[in-house]
Short mmCIF file of C-alpha atoms in Angstrom, two decimals:
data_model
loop_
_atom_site.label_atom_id
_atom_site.label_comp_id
_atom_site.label_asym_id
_atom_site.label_seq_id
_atom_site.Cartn_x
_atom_site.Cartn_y
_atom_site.Cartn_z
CA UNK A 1 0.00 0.00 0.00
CA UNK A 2 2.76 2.38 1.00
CA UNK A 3 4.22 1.29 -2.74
CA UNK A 4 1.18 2.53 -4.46
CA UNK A 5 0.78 5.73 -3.00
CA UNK A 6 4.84 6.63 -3.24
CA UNK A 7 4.90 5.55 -6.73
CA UNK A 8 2.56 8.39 -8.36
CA UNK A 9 3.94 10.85 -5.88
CA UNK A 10 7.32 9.84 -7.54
CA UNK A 11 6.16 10.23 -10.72
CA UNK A 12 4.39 13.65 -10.23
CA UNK A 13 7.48 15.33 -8.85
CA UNK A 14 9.84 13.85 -11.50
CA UNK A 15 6.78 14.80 -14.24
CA UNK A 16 7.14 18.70 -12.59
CA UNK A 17 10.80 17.96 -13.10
CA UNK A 18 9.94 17.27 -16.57
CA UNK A 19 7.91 20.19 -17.95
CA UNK A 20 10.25 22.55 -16.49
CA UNK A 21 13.33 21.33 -18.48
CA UNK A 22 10.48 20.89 -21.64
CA UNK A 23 10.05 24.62 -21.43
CA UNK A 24 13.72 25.21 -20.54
CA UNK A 25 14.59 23.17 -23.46
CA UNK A 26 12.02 25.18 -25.57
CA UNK A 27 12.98 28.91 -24.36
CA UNK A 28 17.13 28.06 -25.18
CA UNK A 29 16.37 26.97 -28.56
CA UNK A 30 13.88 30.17 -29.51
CA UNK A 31 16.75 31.92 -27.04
CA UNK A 32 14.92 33.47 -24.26
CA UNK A 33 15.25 32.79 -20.15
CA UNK A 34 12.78 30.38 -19.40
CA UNK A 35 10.45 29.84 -16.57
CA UNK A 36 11.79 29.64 -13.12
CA UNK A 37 12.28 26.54 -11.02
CA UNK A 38 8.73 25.93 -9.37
CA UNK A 39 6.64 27.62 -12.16
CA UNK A 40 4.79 24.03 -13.43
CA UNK A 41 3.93 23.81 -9.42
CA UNK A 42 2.96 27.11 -9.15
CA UNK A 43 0.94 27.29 -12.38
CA UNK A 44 -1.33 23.78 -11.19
CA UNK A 45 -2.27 25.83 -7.56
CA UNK A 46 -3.10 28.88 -9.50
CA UNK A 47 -5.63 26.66 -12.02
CA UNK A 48 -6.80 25.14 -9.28
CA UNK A 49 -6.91 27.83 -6.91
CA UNK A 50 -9.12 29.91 -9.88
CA UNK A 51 -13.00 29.83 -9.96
CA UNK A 52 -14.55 27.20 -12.39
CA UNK A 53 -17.64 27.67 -14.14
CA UNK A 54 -19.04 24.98 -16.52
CA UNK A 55 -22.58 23.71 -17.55
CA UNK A 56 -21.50 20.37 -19.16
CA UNK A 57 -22.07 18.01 -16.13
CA UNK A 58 -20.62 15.25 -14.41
CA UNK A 59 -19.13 13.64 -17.59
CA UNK A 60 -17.14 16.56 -18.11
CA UNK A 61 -15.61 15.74 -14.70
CA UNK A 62 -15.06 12.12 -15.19
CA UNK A 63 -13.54 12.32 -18.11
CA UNK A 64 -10.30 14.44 -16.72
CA UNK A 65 -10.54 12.06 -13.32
CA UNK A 66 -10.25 9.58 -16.27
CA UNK A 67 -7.14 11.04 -17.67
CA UNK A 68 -5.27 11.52 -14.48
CA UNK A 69 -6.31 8.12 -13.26
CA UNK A 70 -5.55 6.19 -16.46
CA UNK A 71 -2.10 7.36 -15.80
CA UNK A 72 -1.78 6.77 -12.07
CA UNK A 73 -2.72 3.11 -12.61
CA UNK A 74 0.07 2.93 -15.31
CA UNK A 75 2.71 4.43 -13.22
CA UNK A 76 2.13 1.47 -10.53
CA UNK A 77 2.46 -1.06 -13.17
CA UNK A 78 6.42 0.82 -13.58
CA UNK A 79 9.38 -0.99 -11.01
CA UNK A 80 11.28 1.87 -9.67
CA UNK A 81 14.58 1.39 -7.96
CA UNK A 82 13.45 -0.38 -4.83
CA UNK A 83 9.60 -0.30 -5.27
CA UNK A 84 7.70 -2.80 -7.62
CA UNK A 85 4.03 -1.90 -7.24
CA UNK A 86 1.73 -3.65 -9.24
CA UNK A 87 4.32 -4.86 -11.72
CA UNK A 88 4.50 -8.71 -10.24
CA UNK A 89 0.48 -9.03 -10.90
CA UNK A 90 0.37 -6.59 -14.35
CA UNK A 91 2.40 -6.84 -17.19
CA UNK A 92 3.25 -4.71 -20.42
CA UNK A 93 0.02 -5.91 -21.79
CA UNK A 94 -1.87 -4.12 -18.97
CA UNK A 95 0.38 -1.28 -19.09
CA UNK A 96 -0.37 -0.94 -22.74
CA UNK A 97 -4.06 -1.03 -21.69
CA UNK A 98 -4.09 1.57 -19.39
CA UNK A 99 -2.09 4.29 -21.42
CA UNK A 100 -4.92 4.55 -23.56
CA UNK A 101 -7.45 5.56 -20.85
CA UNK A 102 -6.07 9.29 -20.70
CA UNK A 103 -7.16 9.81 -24.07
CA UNK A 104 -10.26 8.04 -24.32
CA UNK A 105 -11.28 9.84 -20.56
CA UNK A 106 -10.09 13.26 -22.32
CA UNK A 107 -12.66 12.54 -25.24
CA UNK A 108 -15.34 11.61 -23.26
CA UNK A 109 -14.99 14.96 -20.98
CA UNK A 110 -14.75 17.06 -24.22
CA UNK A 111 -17.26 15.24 -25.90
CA UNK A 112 -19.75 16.64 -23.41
CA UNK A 113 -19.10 20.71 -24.86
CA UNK A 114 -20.85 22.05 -27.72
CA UNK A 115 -17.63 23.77 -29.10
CA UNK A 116 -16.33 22.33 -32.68
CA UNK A 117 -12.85 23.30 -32.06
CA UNK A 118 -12.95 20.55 -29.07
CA UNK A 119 -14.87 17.84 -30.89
CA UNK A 120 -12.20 18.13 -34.07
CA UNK A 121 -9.43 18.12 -31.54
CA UNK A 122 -10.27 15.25 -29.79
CA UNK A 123 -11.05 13.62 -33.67
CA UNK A 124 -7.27 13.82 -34.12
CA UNK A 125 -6.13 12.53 -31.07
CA UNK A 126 -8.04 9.86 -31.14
CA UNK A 127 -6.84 9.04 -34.39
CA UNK A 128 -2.97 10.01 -33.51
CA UNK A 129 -4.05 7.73 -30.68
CA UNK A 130 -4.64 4.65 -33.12
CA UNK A 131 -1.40 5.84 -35.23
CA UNK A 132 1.35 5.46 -32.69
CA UNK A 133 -0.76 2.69 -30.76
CA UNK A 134 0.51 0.41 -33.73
CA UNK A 135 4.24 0.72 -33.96
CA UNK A 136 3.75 0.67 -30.02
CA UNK A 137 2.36 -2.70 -29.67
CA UNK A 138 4.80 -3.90 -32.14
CA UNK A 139 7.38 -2.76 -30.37
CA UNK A 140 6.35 -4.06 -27.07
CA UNK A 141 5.15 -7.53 -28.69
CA UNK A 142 8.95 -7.82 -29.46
CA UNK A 143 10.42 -7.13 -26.41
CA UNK A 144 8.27 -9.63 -24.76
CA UNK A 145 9.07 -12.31 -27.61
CA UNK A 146 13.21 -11.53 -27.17
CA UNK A 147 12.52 -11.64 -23.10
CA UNK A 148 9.96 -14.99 -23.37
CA UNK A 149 7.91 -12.36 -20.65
CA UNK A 150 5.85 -9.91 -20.57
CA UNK A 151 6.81 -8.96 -16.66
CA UNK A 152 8.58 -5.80 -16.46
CA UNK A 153 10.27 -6.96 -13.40
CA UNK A 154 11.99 -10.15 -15.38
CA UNK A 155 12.74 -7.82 -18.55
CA UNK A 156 14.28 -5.75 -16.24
CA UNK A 157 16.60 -8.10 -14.69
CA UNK A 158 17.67 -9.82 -17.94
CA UNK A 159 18.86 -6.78 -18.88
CA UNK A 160 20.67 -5.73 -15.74
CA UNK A 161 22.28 -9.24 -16.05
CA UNK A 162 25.25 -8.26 -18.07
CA UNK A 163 25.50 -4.53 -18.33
CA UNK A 164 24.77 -2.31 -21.20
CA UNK A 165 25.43 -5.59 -23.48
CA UNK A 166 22.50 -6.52 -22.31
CA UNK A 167 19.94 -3.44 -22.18
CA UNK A 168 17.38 -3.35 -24.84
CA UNK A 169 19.05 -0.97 -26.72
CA UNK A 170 22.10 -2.79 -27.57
CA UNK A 171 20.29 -6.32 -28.37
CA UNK A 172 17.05 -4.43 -29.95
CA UNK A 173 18.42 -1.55 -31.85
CA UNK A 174 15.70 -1.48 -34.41
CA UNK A 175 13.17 -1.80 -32.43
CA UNK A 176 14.78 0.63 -29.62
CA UNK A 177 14.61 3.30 -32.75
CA UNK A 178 10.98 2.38 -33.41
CA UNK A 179 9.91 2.68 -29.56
CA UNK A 180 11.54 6.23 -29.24
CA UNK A 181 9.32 7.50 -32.76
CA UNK A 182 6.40 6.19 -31.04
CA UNK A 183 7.00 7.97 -27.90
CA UNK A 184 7.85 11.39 -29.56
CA UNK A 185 4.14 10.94 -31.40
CA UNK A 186 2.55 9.62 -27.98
CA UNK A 187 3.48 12.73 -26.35
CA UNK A 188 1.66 14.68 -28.81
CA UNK A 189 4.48 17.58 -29.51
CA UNK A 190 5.64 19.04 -32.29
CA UNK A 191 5.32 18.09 -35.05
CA UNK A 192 2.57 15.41 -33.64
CA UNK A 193 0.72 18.28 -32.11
CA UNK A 194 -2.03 18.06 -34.12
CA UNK A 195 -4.98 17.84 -31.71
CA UNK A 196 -3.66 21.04 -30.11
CA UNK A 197 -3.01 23.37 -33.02
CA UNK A 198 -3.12 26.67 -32.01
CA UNK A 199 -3.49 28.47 -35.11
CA UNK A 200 -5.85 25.93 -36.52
CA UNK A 201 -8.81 24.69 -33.77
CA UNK A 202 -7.18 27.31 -30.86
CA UNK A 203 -5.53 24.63 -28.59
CA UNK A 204 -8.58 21.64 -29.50
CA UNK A 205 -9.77 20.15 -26.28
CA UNK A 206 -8.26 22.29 -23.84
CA UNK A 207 -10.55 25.26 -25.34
CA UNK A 208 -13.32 24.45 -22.94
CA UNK A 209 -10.67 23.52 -20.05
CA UNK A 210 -10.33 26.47 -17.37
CA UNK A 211 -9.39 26.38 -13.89
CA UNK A 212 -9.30 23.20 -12.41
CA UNK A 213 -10.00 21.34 -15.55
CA UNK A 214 -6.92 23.00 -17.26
CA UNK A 215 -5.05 22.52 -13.92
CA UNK A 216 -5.86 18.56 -14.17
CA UNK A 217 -4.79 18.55 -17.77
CA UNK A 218 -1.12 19.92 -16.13
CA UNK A 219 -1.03 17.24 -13.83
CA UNK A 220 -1.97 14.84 -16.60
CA UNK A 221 1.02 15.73 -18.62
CA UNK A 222 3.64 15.34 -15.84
CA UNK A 223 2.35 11.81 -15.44
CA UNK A 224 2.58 11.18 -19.34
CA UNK A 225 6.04 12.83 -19.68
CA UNK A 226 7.19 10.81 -16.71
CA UNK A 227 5.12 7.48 -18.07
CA UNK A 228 6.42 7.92 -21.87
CA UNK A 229 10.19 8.72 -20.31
CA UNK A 230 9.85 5.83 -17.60
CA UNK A 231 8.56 3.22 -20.28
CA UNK A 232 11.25 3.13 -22.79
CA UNK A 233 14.11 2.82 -19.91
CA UNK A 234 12.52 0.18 -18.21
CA UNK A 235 12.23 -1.17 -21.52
CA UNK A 236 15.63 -0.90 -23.64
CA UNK A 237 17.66 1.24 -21.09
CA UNK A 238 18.03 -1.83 -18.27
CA UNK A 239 15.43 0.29 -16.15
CA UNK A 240 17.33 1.83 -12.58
CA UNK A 241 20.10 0.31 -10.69
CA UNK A 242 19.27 3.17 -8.50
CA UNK A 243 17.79 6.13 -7.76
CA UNK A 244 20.50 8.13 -9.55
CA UNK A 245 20.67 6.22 -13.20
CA UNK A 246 16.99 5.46 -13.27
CA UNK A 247 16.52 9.85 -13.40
CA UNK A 248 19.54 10.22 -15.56
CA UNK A 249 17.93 7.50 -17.91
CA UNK A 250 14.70 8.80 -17.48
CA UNK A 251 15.24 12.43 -18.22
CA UNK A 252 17.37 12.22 -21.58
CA UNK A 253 14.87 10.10 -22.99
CA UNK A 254 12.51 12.79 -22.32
CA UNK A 255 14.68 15.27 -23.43
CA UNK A 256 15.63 13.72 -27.05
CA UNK A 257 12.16 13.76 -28.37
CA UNK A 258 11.15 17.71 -26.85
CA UNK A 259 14.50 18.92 -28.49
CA UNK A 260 13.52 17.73 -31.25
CA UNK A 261 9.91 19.07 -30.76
CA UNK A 262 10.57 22.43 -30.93
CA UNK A 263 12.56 22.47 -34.39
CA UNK A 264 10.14 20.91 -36.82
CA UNK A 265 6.74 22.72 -37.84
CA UNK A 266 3.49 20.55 -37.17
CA UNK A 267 2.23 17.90 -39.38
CA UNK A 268 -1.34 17.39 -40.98
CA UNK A 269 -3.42 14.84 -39.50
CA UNK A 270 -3.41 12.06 -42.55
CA UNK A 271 0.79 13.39 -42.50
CA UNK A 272 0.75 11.97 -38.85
CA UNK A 273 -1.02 8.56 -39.28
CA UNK A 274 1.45 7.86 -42.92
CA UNK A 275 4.05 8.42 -41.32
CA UNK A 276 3.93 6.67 -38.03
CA UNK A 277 2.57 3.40 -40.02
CA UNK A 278 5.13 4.00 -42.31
CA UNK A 279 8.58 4.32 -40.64
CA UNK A 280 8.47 3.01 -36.95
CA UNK A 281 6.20 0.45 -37.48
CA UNK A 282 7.98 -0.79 -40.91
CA UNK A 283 11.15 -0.41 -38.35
CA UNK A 284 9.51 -2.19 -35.48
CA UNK A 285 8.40 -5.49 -37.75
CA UNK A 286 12.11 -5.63 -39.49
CA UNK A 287 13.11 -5.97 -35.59
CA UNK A 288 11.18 -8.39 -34.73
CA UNK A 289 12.04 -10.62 -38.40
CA UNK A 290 15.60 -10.14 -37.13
CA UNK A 291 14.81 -11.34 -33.47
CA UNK A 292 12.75 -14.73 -34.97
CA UNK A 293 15.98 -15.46 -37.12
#
């Protein structure tokens, strides 16, 4: 019990962690200061701290309790560096599972408003949802075929086994490639930001999120940057021998895909779903073929 309640309090401070060095990361490159060091805290008690008004009911609720939780759950399914959670009873395939409840519970909460904007915002993540959900499973159906398991907590130690000869990475390099293209598009930045689009459907779903609702939508999107980051190590990256390499691991992962985020312009929707089918999951399969010969 103690597990499952310091595991998403883990992953909520490491997630703050997160979108500060996102918008560091962001203000270097387009060279200005940046935010200061609690600013992601301070901007969640301000949402939250701001007067709500809505008409659209109890499903608009549920659906961003929905987002928060879908994440929460997946966290516990993660081993940390002395703390395994849920991982013994849940494996990947559960994991897998519960990563797509944040978008599904953001749909359902938006699908309650009468605004367009929202309903074609949540249109396109639901189908950048069902893009990167492909080379995704594909990649995770091969690391579970190269491990014979599909517990986290046996990948992991097969890779710590031997050292970096062993990680994912080194004995998966296709599909290691694949896995980080699917987590740039999961994350849903640039140039996969296509359900947000400022210019085109003024920031999609979050156009009828205010106060607390926008302030739960920044708490979902520590959890995902943490989740997305926190995946792909425990996957290819031998997970944490401690405390110390699990963050190191955890935080350049992260930071490859949001450097690379704020160079490229935004694709098109039909841009999004061709290429994610295209490349990672063409990538992804030719890993696999190599791993069955």
């Amino acid at each position: 019990m103690i597990e499952l309640i310091l595991m998403p309090l883990a992953a909520f401070v490491i997630g703050l962690a997160m979108v500060l060095m996102m918008r560091r990361i962001g203000a270097r490159l387009q060279r200005r200061v940046g935010p200061p060091l609690l600013q992601p805290l301070w901007d969640i008690i301000k949402l939250h701290g701001k007067e709500t008004q809505t008409s659209h009911g109890l499903i608009h609720e549920l659906g961003i309790v929905m987002a928060i939780g879908g994440f929460v759950a997946a966290v516990t399914l993660m081993p940390l560096p002395g703390m395994n959670g849920l991982a013994e009873q849940g494996g990947l395939i559960a994991l897998v599972y519960m990563m797509m409840i944040p978008s599904l519970g953001l749909a359902l909460g938006v699908g309650q408003c009468a605004n367009p904007n929202g309903s074609i915002g949540i249109s396109r993540a639901l189908t950048a949802m069902l893009a990167y959900d492909i080379p995704m499973v594909i990649v995770v159906f091969g690391v579970a075929f190269f491990y014979g398991s599909t517990s986290l907590v046996q990948i992991i130690d097969a890779q710590q086994a031997g050292g970096f000869a062993t990680w994912g990475i080194a004995e998966m390099p296709l599909l290691a490639f694949a896995g980080l293209f699917a987590m740039q598009a999961m994350l849903g930045k640039q140039p996969f930001e296509i359900y947000v689009a400022p210019a085109e459907i003024a920031t999609g779903p979050m156009v009828e999120m205010g106060g607390k609702f926008l302030g739960g939508l920044f708490i979902m999107q520590c959890f995902q940057l943490y989740a997305a980051g926190a995946l792909y190590t425990l996957l290819f990256l031998g997970g944490g021998e401690n405390w110390l390499t699990f963050l190191i691991k955890v935080f350049a992962v992260v930071a490859i895909p949001m450097s690379i985020a704020f160079l490229f312009p935004r694709y098109r929707t039909e841009d999004v779903v061709r290429l994610v089918w295209k490349w990672p999951a063409m990538i992804g399969l030719l890993g696999i073929a190599f791993l069955m010969y």
